[in-house]
Short mmCIF file of C-alpha atoms and ligand atoms in Angstrom, two decimals:
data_model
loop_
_atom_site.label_atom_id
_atom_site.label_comp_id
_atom_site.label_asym_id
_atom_site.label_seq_id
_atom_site.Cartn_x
_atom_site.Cartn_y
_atom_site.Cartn_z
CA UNK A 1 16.12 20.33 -7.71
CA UNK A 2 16.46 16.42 -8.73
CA UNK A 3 12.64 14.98 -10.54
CA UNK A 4 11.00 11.99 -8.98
CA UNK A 5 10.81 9.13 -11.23
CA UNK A 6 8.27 6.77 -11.43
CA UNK A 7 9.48 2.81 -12.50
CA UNK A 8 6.23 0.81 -13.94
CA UNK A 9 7.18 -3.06 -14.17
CA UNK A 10 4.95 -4.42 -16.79
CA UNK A 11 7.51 -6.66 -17.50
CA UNK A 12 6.02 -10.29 -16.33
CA UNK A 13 3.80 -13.07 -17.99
CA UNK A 14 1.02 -13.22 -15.78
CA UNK A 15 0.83 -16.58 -15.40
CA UNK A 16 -1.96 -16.90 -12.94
CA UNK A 17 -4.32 -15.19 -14.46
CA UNK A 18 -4.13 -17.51 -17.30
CA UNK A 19 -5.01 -14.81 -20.14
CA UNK A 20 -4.65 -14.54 -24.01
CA UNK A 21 -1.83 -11.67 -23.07
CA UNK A 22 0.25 -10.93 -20.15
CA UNK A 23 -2.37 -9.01 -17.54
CA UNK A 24 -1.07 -5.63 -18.36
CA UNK A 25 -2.45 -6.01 -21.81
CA UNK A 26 -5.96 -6.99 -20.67
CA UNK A 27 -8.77 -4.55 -20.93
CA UNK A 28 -10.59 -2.77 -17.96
CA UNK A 29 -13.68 -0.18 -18.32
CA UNK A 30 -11.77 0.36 -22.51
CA UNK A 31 -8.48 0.64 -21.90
CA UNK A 32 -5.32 -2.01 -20.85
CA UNK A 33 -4.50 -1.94 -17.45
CA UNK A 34 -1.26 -1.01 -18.27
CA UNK A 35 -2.46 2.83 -19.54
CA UNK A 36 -4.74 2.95 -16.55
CA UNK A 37 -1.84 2.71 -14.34
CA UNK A 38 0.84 4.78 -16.45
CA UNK A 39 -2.70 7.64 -16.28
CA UNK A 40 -2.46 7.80 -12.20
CA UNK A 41 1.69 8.98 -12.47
CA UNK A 42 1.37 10.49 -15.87
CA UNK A 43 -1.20 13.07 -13.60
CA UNK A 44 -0.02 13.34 -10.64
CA UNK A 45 2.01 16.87 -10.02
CA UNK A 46 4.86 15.51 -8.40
CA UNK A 47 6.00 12.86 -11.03
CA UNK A 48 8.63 14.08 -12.96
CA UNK A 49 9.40 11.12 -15.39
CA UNK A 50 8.17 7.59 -15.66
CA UNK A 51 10.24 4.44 -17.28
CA UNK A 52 8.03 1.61 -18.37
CA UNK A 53 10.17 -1.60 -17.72
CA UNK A 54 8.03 -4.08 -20.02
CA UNK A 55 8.28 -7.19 -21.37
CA UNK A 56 10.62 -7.25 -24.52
CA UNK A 57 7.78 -9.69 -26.46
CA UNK A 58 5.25 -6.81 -26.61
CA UNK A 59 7.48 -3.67 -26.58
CA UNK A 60 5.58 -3.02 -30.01
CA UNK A 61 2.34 -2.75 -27.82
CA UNK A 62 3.65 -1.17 -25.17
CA UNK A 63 5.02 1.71 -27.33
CA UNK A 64 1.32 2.30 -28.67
CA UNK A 65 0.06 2.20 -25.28
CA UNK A 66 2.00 5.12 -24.37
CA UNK A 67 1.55 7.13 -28.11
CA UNK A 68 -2.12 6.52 -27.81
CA UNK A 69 -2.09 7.50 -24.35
CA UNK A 70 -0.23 10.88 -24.71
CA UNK A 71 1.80 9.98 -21.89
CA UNK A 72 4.38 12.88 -22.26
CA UNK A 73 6.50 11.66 -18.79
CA UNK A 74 7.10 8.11 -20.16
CA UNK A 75 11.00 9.27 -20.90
CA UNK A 76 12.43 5.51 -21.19
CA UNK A 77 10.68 2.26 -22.13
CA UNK A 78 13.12 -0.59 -21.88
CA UNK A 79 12.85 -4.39 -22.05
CA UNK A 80 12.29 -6.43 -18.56
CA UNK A 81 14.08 -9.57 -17.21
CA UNK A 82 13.41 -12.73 -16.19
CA UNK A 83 12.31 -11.76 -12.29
CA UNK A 84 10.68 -8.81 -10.86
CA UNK A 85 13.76 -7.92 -9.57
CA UNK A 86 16.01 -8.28 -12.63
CA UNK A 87 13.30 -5.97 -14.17
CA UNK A 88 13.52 -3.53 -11.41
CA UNK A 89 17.13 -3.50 -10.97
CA UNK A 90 17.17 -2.95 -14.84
CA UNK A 91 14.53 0.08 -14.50
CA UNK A 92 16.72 1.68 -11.55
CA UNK A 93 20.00 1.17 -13.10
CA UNK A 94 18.76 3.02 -16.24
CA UNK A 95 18.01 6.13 -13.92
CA UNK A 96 21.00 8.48 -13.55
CA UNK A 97 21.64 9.59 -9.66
CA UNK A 98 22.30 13.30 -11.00
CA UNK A 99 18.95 13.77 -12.42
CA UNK A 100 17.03 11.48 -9.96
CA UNK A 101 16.55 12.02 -6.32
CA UNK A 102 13.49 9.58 -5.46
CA UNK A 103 12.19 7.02 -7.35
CA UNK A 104 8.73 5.30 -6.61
CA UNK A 105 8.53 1.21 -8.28
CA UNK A 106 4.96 0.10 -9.06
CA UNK A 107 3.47 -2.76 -10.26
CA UNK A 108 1.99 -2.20 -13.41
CA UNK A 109 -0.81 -4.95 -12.33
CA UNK A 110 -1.69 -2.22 -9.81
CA UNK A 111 -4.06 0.37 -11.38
CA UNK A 112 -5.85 1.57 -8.43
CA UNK A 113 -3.18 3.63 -6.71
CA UNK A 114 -4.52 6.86 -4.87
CA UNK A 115 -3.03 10.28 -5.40
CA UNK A 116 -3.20 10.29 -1.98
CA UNK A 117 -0.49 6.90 -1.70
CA UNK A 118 1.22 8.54 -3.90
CA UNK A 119 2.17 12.16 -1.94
CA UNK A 120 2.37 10.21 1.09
CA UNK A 121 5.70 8.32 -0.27
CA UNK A 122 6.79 11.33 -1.39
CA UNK A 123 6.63 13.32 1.85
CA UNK A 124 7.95 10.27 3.65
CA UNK A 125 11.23 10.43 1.60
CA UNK A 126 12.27 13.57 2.98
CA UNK A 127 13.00 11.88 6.10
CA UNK A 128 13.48 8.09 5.03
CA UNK A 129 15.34 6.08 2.34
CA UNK A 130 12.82 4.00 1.82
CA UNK A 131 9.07 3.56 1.76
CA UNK A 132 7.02 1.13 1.70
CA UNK A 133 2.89 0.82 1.62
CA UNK A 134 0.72 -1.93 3.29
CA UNK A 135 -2.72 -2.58 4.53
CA UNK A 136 -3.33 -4.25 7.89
CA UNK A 137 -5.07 -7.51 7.28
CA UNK A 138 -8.74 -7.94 8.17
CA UNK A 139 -7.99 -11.97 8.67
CA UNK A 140 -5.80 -13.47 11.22
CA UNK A 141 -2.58 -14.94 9.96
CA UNK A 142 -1.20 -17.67 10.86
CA UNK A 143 2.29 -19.49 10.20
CA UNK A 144 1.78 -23.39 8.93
CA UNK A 145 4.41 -25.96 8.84
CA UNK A 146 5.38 -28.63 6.08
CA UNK A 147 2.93 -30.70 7.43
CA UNK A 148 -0.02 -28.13 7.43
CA UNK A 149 -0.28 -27.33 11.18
CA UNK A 150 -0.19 -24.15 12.79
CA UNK A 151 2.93 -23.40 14.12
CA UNK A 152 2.45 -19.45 15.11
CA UNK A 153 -0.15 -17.35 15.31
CA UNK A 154 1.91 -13.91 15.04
CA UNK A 155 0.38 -11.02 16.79
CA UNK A 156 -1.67 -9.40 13.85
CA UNK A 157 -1.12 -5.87 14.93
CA UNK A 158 2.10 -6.15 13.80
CA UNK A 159 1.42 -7.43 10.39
CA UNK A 160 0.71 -5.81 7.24
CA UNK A 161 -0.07 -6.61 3.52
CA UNK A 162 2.60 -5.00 1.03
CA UNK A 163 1.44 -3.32 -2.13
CA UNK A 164 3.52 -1.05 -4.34
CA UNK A 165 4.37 1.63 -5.15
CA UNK A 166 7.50 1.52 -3.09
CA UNK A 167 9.44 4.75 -3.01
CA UNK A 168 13.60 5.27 -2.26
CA UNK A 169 15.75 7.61 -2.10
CA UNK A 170 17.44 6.61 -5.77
CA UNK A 171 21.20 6.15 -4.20
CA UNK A 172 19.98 3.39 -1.72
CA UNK A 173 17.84 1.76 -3.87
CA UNK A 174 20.89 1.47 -6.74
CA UNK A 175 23.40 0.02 -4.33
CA UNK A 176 20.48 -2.44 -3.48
CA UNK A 177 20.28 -3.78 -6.72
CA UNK A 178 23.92 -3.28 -7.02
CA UNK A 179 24.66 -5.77 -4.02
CA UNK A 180 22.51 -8.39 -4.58
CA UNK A 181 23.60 -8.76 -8.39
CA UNK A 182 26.99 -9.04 -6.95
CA UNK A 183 25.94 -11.23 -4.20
CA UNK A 184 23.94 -13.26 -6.05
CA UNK A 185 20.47 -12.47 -4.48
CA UNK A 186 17.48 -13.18 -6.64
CA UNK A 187 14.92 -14.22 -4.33
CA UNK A 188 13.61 -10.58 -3.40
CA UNK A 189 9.94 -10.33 -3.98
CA UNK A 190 10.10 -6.83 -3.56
CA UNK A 191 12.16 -3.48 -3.84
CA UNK A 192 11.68 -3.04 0.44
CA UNK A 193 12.91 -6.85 1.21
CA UNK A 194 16.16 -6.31 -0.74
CA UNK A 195 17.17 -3.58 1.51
CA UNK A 196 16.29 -5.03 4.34
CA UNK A 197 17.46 -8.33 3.17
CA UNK A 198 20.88 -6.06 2.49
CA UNK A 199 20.56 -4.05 5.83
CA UNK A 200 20.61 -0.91 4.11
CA UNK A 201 18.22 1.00 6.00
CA UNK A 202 15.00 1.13 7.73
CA UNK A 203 12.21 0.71 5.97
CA UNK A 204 9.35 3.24 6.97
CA UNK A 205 5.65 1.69 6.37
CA UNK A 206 2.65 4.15 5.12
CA UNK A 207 -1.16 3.12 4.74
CA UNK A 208 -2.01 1.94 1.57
CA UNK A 209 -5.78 1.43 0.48
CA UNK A 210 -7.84 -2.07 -0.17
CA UNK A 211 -8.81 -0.61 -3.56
CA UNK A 212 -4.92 -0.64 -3.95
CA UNK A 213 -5.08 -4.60 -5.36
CA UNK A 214 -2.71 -6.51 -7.76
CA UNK A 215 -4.32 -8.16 -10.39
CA UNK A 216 -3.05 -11.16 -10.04
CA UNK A 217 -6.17 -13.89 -10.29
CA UNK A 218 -9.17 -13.70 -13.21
CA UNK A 219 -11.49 -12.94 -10.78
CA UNK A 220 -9.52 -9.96 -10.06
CA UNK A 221 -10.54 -9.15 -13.80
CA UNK A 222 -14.26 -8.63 -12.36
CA UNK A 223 -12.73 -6.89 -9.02
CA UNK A 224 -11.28 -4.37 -10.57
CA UNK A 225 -14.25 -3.78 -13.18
CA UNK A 226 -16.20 -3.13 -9.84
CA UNK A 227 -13.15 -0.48 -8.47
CA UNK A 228 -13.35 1.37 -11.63
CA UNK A 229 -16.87 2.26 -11.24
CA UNK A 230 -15.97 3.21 -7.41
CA UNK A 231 -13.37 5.57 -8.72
CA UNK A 232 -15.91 6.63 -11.08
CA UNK A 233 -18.57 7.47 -8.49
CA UNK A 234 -16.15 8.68 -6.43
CA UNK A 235 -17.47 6.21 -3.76
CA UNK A 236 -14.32 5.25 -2.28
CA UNK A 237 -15.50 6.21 1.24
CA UNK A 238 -17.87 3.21 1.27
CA UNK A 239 -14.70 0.61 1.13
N1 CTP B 1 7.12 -8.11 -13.42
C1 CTP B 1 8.17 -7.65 -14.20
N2 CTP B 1 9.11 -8.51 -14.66
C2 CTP B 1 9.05 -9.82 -14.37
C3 CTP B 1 8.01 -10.31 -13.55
C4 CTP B 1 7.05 -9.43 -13.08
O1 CTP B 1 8.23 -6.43 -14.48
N3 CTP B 1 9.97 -10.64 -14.89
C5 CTP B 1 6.05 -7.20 -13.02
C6 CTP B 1 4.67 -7.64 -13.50
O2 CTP B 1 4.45 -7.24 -14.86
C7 CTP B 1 3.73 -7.01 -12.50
C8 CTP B 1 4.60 -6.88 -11.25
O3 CTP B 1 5.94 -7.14 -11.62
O4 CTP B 1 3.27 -5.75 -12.90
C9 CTP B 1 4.14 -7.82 -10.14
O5 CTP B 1 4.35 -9.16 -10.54
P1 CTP B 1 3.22 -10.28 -10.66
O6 CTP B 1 1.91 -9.80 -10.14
O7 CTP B 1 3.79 -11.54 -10.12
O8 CTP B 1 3.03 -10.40 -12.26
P2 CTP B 1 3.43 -11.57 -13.23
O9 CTP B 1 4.77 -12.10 -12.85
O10 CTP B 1 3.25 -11.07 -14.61
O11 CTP B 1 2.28 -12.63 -12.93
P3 CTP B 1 2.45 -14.19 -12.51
O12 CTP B 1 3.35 -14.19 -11.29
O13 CTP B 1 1.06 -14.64 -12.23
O14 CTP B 1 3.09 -14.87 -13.70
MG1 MG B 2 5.11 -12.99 -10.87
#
């Protein structure tokens, strides 16, 4: 039976949130956010292995993170690249097809990921190559033009918010990363758009969770203090 690996990209700067470190670093409720977020694959059942992609200025750090942590399934920590998708292309070529059947790519800005998201990638991937997890949005979206007017208001059944983690079938998500280093893609913002970008495969969608957020801004900082306590309390239900 092949293990289901788990790819963490902790390998950006975090520019946005305008920090001391990189975001991953910061603390939340103790701990960084990057241990919070190794903790939800490190304990889930169905995780296997986990390869920390990080970035190669703080692999120090992120080597402590994971000793202090215990984390016994962190298997590979290896220096990031320039783009999210040279870091996940790095973190997915480093994962060997005969060991690996799935593989599930999360941002490590993303600490709030359910058990729940979690075994509903995994069930999806006995049927699909490739998962992905989104929210509808509460707000209607609209499409602007150069000059700021509204050009479409797309139907907003039909549209959903992408988180991570986004899970493949290992082989498809390979000869992704394969192609577009050959081809010269860079622009993919995520795992899901370079297959589809690629026309590898459909791309099935799951429901993700609003407590599912990327840290991204520093009010997120306070956000997220706030989601702790929910997963504390166990209070989830009231979101
Ligand atoms: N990431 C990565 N390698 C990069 C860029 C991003 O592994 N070269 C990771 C980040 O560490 C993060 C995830 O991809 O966990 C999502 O990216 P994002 O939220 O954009 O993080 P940053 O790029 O660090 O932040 P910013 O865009 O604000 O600089
Ligand atoms: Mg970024």
């Amino acid at each position: 039976m092949k293990k289901n690996l788990a790819i963490i990209l902790a390998g950006g700067t975090g520019s946005r949130i305008e920090g001391e470190l990189p975001k991953q670093f910061l603390t939340l409720a103790g701990k960084t956010i990057l241990h919070h977020t190794i903790l939800k694959f490190e304990t889930h059942p169905h995780i296997h292995h986990v390869f920390l992609v990080t970035n190669g200025a703080f692999m120090d750090r992120s080597e402590e993170i994971v000793r202090l942590g215990g984390f016994k399934k962190v298997v590979k920590i290896l220096n990031g690249g320039d783009t999210r998708q040279d870091s996940s292309r790095i973190g997915v070529s480093a994962a060997g097809p005969e060991t690996y059947g799935n593989v599930l790519i999360h941002d490590a800005a993303r600490p709030f990921v359910s058990k729940e998201i979690i075994d509903d990638i995994l069930e999806k991937l006995d049927t699909c190559a490739a998962v992905n997890v989104a929210i509808p949005s509460p707000d209607t979206i609209v499409e602007i033009d150069d000059g700021d007017f509204i050009k479409n208001v797309p139907d907003r059944r039909y549209l959903r918010r992408v988180q991570t983690p986004q899970g493949f079938q290992l082989s498809v998500i390979r000869e992704a990363h394969r192609l577009a280093l050959e081809n010269n893609i860079t622009d993919a913002t995520d795992d899901c758009s370079l297959i589809l970008k690629l026309n590898l495969a459909p791309v099935s969608v799951i429901e993700g969770s609003p407590l599912n957020i990327k840290i991204t801004y520093p009010m997120d900082l306070q956000l997220a203090e706030k989601i702790m306590e929910i997963e504390r309390e166990k209070k989830t239900g009231i979101w």
